[in-house]
mmCIF file of C-alpha atoms in Angstrom:
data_model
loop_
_atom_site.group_PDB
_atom_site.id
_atom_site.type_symbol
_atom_site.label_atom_id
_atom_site.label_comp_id
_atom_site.label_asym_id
_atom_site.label_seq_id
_atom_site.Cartn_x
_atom_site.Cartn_y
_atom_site.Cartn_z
ATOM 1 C CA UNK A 1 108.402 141.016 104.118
ATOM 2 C CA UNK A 2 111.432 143.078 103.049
ATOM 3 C CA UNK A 3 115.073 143.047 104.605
ATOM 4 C CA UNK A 4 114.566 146.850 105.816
ATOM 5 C CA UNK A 5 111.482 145.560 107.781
ATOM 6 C CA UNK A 6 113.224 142.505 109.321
ATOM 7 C CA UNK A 7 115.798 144.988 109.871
ATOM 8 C CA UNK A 8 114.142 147.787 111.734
ATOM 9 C CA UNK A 9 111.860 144.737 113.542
ATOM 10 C CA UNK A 10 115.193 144.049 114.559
ATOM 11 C CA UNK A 11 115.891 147.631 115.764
ATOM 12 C CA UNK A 12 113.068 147.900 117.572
ATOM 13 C CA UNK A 13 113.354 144.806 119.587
ATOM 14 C CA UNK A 14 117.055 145.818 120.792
ATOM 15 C CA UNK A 15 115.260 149.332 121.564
ATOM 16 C CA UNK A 16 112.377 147.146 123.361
ATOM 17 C CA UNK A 17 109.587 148.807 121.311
ATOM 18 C CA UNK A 18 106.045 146.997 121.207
ATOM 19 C CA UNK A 19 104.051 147.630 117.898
ATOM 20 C CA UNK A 20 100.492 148.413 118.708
ATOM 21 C CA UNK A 21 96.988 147.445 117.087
ATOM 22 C CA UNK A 22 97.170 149.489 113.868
ATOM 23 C CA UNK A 23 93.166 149.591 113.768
ATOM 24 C CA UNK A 24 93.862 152.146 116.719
ATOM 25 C CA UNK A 25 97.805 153.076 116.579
ATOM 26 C CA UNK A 26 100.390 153.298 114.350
ATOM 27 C CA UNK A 27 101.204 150.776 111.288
ATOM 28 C CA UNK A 28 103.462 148.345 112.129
ATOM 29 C CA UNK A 29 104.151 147.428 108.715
ATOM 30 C CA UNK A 30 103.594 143.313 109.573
ATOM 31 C CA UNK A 31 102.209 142.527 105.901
ATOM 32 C CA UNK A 32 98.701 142.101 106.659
ATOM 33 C CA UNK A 33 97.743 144.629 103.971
ATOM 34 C CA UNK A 34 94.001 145.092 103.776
ATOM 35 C CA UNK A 35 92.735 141.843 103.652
ATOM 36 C CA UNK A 36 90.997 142.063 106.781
ATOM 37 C CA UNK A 37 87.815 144.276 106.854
ATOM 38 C CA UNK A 38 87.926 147.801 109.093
ATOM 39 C CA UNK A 39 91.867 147.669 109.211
ATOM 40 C CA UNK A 40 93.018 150.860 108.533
ATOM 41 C CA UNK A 41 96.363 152.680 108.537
ATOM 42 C CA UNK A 42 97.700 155.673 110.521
ATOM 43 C CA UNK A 43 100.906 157.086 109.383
ATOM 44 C CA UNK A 44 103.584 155.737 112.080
ATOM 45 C CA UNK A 45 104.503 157.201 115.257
ATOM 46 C CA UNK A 46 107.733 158.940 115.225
ATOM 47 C CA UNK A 47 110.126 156.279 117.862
ATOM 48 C CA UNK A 48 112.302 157.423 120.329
ATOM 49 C CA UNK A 49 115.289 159.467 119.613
ATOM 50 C CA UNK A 50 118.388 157.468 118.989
ATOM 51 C CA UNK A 51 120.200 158.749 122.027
ATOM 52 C CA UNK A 52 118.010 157.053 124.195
ATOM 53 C CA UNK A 53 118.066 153.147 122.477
ATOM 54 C CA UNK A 54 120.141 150.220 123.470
ATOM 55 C CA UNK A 55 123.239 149.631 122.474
ATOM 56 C CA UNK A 56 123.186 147.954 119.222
ATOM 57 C CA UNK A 57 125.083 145.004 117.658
ATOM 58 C CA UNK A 58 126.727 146.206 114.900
ATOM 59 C CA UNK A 59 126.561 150.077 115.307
ATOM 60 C CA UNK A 60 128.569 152.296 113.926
ATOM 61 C CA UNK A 61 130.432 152.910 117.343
ATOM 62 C CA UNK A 62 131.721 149.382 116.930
ATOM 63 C CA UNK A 63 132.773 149.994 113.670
ATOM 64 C CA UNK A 64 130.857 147.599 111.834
ATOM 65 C CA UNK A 65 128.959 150.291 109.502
ATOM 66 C CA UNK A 66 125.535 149.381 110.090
ATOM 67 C CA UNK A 67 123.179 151.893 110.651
ATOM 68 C CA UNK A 68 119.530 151.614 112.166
ATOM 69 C CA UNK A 69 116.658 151.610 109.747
ATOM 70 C CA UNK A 70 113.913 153.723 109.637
ATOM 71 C CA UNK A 71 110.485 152.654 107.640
ATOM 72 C CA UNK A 72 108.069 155.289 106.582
ATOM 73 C CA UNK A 73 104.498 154.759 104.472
ATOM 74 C CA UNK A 74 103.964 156.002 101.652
ATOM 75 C CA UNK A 75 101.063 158.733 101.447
ATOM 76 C CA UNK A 76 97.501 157.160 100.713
ATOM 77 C CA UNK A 77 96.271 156.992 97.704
ATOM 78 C CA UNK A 78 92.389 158.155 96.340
ATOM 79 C CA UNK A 79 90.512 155.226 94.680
ATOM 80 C CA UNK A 80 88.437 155.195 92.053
ATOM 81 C CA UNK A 81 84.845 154.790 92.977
ATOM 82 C CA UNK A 82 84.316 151.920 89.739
ATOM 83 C CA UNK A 83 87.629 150.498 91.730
ATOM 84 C CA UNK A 84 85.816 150.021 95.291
ATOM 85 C CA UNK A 85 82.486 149.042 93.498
ATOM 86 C CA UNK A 86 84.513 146.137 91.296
ATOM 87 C CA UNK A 87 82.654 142.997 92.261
ATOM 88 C CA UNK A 88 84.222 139.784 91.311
ATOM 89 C CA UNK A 89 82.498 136.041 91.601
ATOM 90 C CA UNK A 90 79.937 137.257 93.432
ATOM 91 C CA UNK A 91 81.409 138.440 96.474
ATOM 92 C CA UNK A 92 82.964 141.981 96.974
ATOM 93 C CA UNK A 93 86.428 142.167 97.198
ATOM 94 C CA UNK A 94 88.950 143.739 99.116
ATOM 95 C CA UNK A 95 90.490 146.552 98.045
ATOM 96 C CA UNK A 96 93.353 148.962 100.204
ATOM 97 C CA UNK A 97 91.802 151.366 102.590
ATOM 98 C CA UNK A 98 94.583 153.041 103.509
ATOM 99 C CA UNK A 99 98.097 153.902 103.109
ATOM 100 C CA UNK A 100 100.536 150.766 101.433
ATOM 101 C CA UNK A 101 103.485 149.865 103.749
ATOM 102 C CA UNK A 102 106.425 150.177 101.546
ATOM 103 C CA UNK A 103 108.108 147.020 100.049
ATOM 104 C CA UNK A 104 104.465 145.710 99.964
ATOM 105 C CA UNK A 105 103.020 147.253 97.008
ATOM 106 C CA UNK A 106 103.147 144.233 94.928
ATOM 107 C CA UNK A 107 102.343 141.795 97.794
ATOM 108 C CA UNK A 108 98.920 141.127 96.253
ATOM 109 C CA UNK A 109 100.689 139.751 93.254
ATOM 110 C CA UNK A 110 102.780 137.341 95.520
ATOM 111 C CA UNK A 111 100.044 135.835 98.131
ATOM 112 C CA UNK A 112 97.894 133.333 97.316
ATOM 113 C CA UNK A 113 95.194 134.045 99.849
ATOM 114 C CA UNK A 114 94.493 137.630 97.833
ATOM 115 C CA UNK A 115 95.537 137.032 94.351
ATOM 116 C CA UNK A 116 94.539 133.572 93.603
ATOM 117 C CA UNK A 117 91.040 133.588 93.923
ATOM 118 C CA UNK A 118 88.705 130.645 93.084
ATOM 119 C CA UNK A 119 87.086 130.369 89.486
ATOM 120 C CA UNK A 120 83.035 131.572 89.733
ATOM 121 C CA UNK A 121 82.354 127.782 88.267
ATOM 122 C CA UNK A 122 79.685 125.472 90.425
ATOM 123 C CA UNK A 123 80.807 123.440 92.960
ATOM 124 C CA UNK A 124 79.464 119.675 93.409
ATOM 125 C CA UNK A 125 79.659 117.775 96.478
ATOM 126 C CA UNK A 126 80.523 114.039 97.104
ATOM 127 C CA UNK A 127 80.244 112.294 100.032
ATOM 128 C CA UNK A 128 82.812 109.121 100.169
ATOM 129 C CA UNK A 129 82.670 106.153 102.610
ATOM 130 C CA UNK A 130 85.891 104.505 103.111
ATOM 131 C CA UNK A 131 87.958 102.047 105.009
ATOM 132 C CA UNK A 132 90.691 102.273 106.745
ATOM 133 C CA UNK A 133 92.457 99.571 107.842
ATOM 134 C CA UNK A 134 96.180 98.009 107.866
ATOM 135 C CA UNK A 135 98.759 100.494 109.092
ATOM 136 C CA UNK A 136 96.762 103.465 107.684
ATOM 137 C CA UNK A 137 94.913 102.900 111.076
ATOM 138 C CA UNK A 138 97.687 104.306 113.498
ATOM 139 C CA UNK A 139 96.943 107.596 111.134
ATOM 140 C CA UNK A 140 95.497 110.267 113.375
ATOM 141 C CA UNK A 141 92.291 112.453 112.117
ATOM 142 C CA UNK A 142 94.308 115.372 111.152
ATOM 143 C CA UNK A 143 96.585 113.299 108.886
ATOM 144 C CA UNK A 144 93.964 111.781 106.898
ATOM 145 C CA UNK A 145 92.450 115.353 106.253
ATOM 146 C CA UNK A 146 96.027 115.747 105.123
ATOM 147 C CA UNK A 147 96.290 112.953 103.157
ATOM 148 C CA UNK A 148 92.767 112.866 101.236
ATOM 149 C CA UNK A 149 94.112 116.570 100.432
ATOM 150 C CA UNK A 150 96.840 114.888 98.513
ATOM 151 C CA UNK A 151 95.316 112.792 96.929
ATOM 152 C CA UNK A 152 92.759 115.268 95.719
ATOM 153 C CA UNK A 153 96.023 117.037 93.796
ATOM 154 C CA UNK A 154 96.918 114.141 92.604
ATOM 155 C CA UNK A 155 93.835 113.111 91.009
ATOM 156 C CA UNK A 156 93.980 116.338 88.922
ATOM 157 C CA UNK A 157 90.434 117.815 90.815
ATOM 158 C CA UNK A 158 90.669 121.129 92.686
ATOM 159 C CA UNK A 159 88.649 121.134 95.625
ATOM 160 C CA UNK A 160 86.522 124.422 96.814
ATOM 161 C CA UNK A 161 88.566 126.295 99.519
ATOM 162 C CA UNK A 162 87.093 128.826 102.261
ATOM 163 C CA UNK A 163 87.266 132.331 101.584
ATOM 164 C CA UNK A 164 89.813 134.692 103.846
ATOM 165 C CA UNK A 165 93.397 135.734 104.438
ATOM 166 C CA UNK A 166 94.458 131.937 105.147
ATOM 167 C CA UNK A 167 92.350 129.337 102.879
ATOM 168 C CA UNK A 168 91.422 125.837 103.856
ATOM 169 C CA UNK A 169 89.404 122.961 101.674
ATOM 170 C CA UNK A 170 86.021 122.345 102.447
ATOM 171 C CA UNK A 171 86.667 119.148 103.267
ATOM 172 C CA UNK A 172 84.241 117.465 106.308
ATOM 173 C CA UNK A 173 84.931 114.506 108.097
ATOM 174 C CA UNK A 174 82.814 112.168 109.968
ATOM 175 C CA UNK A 175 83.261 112.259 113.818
ATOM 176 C CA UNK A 176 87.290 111.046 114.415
ATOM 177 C CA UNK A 177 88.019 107.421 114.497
ATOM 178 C CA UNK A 178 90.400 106.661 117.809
ATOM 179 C CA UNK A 179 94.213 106.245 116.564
ATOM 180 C CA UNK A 180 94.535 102.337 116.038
ATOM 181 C CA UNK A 181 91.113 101.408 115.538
ATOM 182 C CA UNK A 182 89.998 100.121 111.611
ATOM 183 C CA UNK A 183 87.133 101.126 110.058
ATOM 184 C CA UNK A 184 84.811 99.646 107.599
ATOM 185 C CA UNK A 185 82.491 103.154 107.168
ATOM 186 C CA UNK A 186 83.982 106.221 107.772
ATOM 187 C CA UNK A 187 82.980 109.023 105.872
ATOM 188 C CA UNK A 188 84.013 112.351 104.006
ATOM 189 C CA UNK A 189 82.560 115.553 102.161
ATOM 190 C CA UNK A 190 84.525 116.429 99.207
ATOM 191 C CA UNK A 191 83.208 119.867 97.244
ATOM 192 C CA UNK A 192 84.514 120.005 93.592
ATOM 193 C CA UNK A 193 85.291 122.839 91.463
ATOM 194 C CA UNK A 194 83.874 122.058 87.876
ATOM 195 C CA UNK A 195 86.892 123.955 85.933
ATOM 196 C CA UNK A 196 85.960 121.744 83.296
ATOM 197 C CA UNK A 197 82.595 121.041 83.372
ATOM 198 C CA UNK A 198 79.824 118.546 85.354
ATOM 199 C CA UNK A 199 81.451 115.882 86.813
ATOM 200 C CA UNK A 200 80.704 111.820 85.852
ATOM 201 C CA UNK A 201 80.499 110.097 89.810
ATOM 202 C CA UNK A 202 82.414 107.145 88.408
ATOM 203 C CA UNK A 203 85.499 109.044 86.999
ATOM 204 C CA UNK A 204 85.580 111.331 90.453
ATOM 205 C CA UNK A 205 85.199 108.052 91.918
ATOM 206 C CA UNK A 206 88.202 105.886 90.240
ATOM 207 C CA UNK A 207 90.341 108.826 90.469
ATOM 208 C CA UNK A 208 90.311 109.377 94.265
ATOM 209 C CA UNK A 209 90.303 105.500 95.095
ATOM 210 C CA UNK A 210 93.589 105.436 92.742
ATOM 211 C CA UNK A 211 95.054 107.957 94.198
ATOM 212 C CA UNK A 212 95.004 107.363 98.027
ATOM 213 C CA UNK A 213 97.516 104.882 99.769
ATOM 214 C CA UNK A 214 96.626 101.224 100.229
ATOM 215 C CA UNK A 215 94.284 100.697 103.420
ATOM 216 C CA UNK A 216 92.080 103.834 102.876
ATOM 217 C CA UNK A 217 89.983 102.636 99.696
ATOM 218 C CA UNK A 218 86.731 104.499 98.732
ATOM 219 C CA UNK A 219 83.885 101.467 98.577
ATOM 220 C CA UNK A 220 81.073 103.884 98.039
ATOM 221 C CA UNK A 221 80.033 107.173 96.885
ATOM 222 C CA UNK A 222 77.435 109.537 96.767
ATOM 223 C CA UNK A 223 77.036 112.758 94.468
ATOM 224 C CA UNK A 224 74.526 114.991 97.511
ATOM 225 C CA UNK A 225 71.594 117.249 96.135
ATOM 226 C CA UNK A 226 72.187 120.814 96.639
ATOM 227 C CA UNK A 227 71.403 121.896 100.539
ATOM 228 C CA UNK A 228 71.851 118.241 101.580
ATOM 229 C CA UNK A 229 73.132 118.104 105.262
ATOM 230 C CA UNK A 230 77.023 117.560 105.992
ATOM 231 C CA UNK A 231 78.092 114.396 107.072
ATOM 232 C CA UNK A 232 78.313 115.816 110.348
ATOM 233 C CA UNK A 233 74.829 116.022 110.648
ATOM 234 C CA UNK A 234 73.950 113.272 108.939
ATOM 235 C CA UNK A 235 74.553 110.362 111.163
ATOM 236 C CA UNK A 236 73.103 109.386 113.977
ATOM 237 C CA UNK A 237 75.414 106.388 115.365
ATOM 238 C CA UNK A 238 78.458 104.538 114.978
ATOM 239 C CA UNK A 239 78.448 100.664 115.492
ATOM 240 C CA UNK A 240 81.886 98.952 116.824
ATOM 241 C CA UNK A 241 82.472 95.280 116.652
ATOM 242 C CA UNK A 242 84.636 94.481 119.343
ATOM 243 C CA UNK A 243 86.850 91.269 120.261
ATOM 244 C CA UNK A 244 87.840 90.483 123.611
ATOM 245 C CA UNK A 245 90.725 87.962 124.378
ATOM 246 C CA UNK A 246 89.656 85.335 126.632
ATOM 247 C CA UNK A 247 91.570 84.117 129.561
ATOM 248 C CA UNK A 248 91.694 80.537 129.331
ATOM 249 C CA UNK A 249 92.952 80.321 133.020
ATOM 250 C CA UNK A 250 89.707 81.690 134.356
ATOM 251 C CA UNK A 251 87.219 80.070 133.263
ATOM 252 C CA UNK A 252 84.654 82.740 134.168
ATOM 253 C CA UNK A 253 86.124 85.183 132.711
ATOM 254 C CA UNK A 254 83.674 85.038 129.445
ATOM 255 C CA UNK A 255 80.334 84.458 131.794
ATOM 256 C CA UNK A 256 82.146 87.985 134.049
ATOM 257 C CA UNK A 257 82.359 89.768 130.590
ATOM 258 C CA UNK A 258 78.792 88.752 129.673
ATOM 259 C CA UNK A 259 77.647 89.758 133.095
ATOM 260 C CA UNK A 260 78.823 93.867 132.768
ATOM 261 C CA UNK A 261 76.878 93.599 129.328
ATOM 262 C CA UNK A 262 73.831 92.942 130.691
ATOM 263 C CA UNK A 263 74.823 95.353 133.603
ATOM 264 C CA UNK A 264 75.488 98.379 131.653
ATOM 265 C CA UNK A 265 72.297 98.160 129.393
ATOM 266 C CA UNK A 266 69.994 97.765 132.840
ATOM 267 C CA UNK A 267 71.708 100.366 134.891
ATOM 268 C CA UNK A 268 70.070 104.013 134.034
ATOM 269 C CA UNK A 269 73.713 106.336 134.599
ATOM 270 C CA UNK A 270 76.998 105.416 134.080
ATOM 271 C CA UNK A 271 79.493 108.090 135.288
ATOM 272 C CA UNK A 272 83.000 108.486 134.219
ATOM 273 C CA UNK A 273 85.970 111.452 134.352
ATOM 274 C CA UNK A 274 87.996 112.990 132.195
ATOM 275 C CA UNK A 275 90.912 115.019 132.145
ATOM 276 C CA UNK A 276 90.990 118.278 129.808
ATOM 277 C CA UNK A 277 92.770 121.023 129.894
ATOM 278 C CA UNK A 278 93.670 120.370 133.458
ATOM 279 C CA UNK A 279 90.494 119.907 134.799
ATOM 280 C CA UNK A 280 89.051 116.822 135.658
ATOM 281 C CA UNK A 281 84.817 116.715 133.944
ATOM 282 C CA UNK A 282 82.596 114.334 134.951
ATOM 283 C CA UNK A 283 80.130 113.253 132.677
ATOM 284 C CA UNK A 284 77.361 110.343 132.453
ATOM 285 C CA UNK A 285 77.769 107.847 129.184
ATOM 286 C CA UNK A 286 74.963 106.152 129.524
ATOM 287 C CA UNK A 287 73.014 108.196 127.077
ATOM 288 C CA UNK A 288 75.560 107.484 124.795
ATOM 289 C CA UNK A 289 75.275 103.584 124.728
ATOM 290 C CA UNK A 290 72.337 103.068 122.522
ATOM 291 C CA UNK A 291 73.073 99.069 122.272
ATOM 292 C CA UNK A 292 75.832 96.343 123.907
ATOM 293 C CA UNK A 293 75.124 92.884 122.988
ATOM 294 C CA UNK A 294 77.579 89.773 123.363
ATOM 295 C CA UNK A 295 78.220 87.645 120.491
ATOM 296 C CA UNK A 296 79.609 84.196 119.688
ATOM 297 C CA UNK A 297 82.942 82.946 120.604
ATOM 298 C CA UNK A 298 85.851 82.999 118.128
ATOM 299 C CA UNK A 299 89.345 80.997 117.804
ATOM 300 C CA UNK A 300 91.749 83.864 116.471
ATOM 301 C CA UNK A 301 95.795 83.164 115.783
ATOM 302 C CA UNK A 302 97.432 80.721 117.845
ATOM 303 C CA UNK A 303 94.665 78.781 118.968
ATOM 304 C CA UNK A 304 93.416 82.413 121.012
ATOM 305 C CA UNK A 305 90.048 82.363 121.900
ATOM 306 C CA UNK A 306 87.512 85.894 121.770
ATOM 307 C CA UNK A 307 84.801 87.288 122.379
ATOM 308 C CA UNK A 308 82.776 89.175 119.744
ATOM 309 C CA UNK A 309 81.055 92.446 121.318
ATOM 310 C CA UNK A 310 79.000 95.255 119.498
ATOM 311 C CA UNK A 311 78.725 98.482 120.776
ATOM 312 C CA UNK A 312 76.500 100.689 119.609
ATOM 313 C CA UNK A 313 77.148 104.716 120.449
ATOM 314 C CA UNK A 314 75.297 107.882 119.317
ATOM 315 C CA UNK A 315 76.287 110.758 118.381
ATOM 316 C CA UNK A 316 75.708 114.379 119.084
ATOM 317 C CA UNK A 317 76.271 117.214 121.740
ATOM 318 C CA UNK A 318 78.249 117.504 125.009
ATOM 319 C CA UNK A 319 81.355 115.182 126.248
ATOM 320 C CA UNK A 320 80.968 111.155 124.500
ATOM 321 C CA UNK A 321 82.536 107.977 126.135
ATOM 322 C CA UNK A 322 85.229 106.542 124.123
ATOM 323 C CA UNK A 323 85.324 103.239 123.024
ATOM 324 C CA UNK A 324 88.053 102.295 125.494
ATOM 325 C CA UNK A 325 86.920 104.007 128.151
ATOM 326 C CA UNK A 326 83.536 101.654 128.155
ATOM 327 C CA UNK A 327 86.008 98.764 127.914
ATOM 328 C CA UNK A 328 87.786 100.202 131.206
ATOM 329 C CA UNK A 329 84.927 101.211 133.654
ATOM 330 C CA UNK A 330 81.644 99.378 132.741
ATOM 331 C CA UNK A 331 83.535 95.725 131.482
ATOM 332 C CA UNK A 332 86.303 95.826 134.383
ATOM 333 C CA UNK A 333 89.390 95.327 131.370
ATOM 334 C CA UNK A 334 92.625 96.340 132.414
ATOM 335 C CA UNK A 335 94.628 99.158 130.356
ATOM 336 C CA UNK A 336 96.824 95.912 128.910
ATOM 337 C CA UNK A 337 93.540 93.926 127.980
ATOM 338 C CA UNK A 338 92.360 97.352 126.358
ATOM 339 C CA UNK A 339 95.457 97.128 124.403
ATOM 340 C CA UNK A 340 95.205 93.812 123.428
ATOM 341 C CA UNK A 341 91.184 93.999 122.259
ATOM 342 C CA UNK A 342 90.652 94.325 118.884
ATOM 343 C CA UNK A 343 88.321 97.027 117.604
ATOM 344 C CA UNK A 344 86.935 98.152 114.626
ATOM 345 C CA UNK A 345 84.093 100.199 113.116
ATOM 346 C CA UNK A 346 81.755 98.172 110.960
ATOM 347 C CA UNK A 347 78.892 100.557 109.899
ATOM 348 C CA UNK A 348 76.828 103.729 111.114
ATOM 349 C CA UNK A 349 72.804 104.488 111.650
ATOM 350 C CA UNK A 350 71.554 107.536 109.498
ATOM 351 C CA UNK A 351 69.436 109.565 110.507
ATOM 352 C CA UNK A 352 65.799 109.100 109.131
ATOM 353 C CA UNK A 353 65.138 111.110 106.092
ATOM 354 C CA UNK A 354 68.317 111.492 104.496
ATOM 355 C CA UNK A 355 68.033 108.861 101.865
ATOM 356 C CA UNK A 356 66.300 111.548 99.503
ATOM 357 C CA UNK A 357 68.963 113.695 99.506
ATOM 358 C CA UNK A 358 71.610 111.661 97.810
ATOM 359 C CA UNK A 359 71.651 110.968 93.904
ATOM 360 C CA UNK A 360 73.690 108.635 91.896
ATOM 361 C CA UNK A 361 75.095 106.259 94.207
ATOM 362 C CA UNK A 362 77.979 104.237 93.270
#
């Protein structure tokens, strides 16, 4: 926005004006243009007569020479119908309604969301299974949407964006991994712009993998068939390998562990609470459990014995247990034992059907 705006925003605070809905009062010049459909303009209100503001910092009574500033619009302008009938890539586009705030006629030139619009090329979309593993797995779910975003740019490929005032890539992520936990198959749904024609799988492929950090490396790829279902919908379960520490001064500690297993699978409701947004939900998460087996016994660093577990939980609707709260209220571990257990993701259950979809698997 301009300095005159900032300036009478500034005004009007001191004078302890609100600025009202412009769809129904006057414009409060805020920049928002027309990009949004069934805004219009009114001319503004006149404001309150000077006499009756607040005393100003840096009026003229104080001798500083600054004087309060006024906006004003500019009078609308007729369009030409062939000007609201334009059509571009498909999609109509937005064109003023209404009268321009002034200091903004040019503002279409200077935002990104209204001027740079996305090439009418097709769009093909990869789906990517990944690991992550090493320190990459303390990354939380937003900042790998973050990073792959990066490493997008940096591969030279331009991925498709959504269409409004504030853009975001396309980009679809599997269901979010727990902070700390490694992966062996987590997935993503990349859409590509072909600026430059149809994309080869195996150079899309090499130039992602190169471009991402160490411990999130691309092992597979799939170029999906047009009106293939997102990832999201795709899978139908996650499966968790999961290594307990045993206590080598209990000796049934293993045969106690082994016990809940076989507990949780027979019992028919397991309920649990969490806390969100203040309130305390109960839920049941034994719908969610599709499989807990036990498996052998491993020697780890130091001489540390574990136990290998696999958990196997579904996806879908409604509230979901999370790994560590299973760990907590069906297997008895304390939040330090939780701590200590080491998890990770080794592969997921698609759902039936899906296979056909996919073409040119690397």
């Amino acid at each position: 926005v301009t300095k005159e705006y900032q300036l009478a925003e500034w005004n009007r605070s001191l004078r302890e004006i609100t600025v009202g809905d412009c769809r129904y009062e006057s414009c409060g010049q805020c920049g928002i243009l027309d990009n949004y459909k069934g805004v219009k303009y009114h001319y503004e209100k006149p404001m309150p007569p000077l006499e009756n503001r607040l005393p100003l910092i840096g009026d003229n009574k104080s001798g500083t020479g600054y004087e309060p500033v006024e906006l004003s619009i500019i009078k609308e302008q007729k369009i030409p119908a062939q000007q609201k009938s334009r059509k571009s890539q498909g999609r109509r586009q937005s064109e003023p309604s209404g009268p321009v705030p002034v200091g903004f006629e040019d503002a279409a030139n200077d935002n990104p969301a209204l001027a740079a619009l996305q090439p009418d090329v097709p769009v093909s979309r990869f789906r990517f299974m990944f690991e992550k593993w090493g320190d990459m797995r303390f990354l939380s779910h937003l900042e790998i949407l973050r990073t792959f975003s990066r490493a997008i740019q940096r591969a030279g490929l331009r991925v498709e964006h959504t269409r409004g005032f504030n853009p975001h890539p396309k980009i679809v992520f599997s269901s979010a991994l727990p902070v700390g936990v490694e992966s062996r198959a987590e997935f993503v749904d990349i859409p590509l712009l072909e600026t430059d024609g149809e994309f080869r799988i195996l150079d899309v492929f090499r130039a992602i993998q190169n471009a991402l950090p160490e411990g999130l490396r691309p092992w597979a790829a799939w170029k999906l068939a047009p009106g293939a279902k997102g990832v999201a919908n795709s899978l139908l379960a996650a499966v968790y390998e999961i290594k307990i520490e045993l206590d080598e001064r209990n000796p049934a500690h293993q045969d106690n562990i082994e016990a809940a297993v076989l507990g949780v699978m027979a019992s028919e409701s397991i309920e649990m609470s969490r806390i969100r947004k203040g309130k305390t939900i109960i839920f049941d998460a034994r719908p969610a459990i599709a499989g807990l087996e036990t498996g052998k016994t491993a020697q780890g660093a130091e001489g540390k014995s574990f136990l290998e577990l696999y958990l196997t939980l579904r996806y879908g609707d409604g509230t979901k247990p999370k790994v560590f709260d299973i760990l907590a209220t069906c297997l008895g571990l304390s939040p330090e034992e939780c701590l200590r257990t080491q998890i990770r993701k080794i592969g997921v259950q698609r759902k039936a059907g899906l296979s056909r979809a996919l073409e040119n698997v690397i």
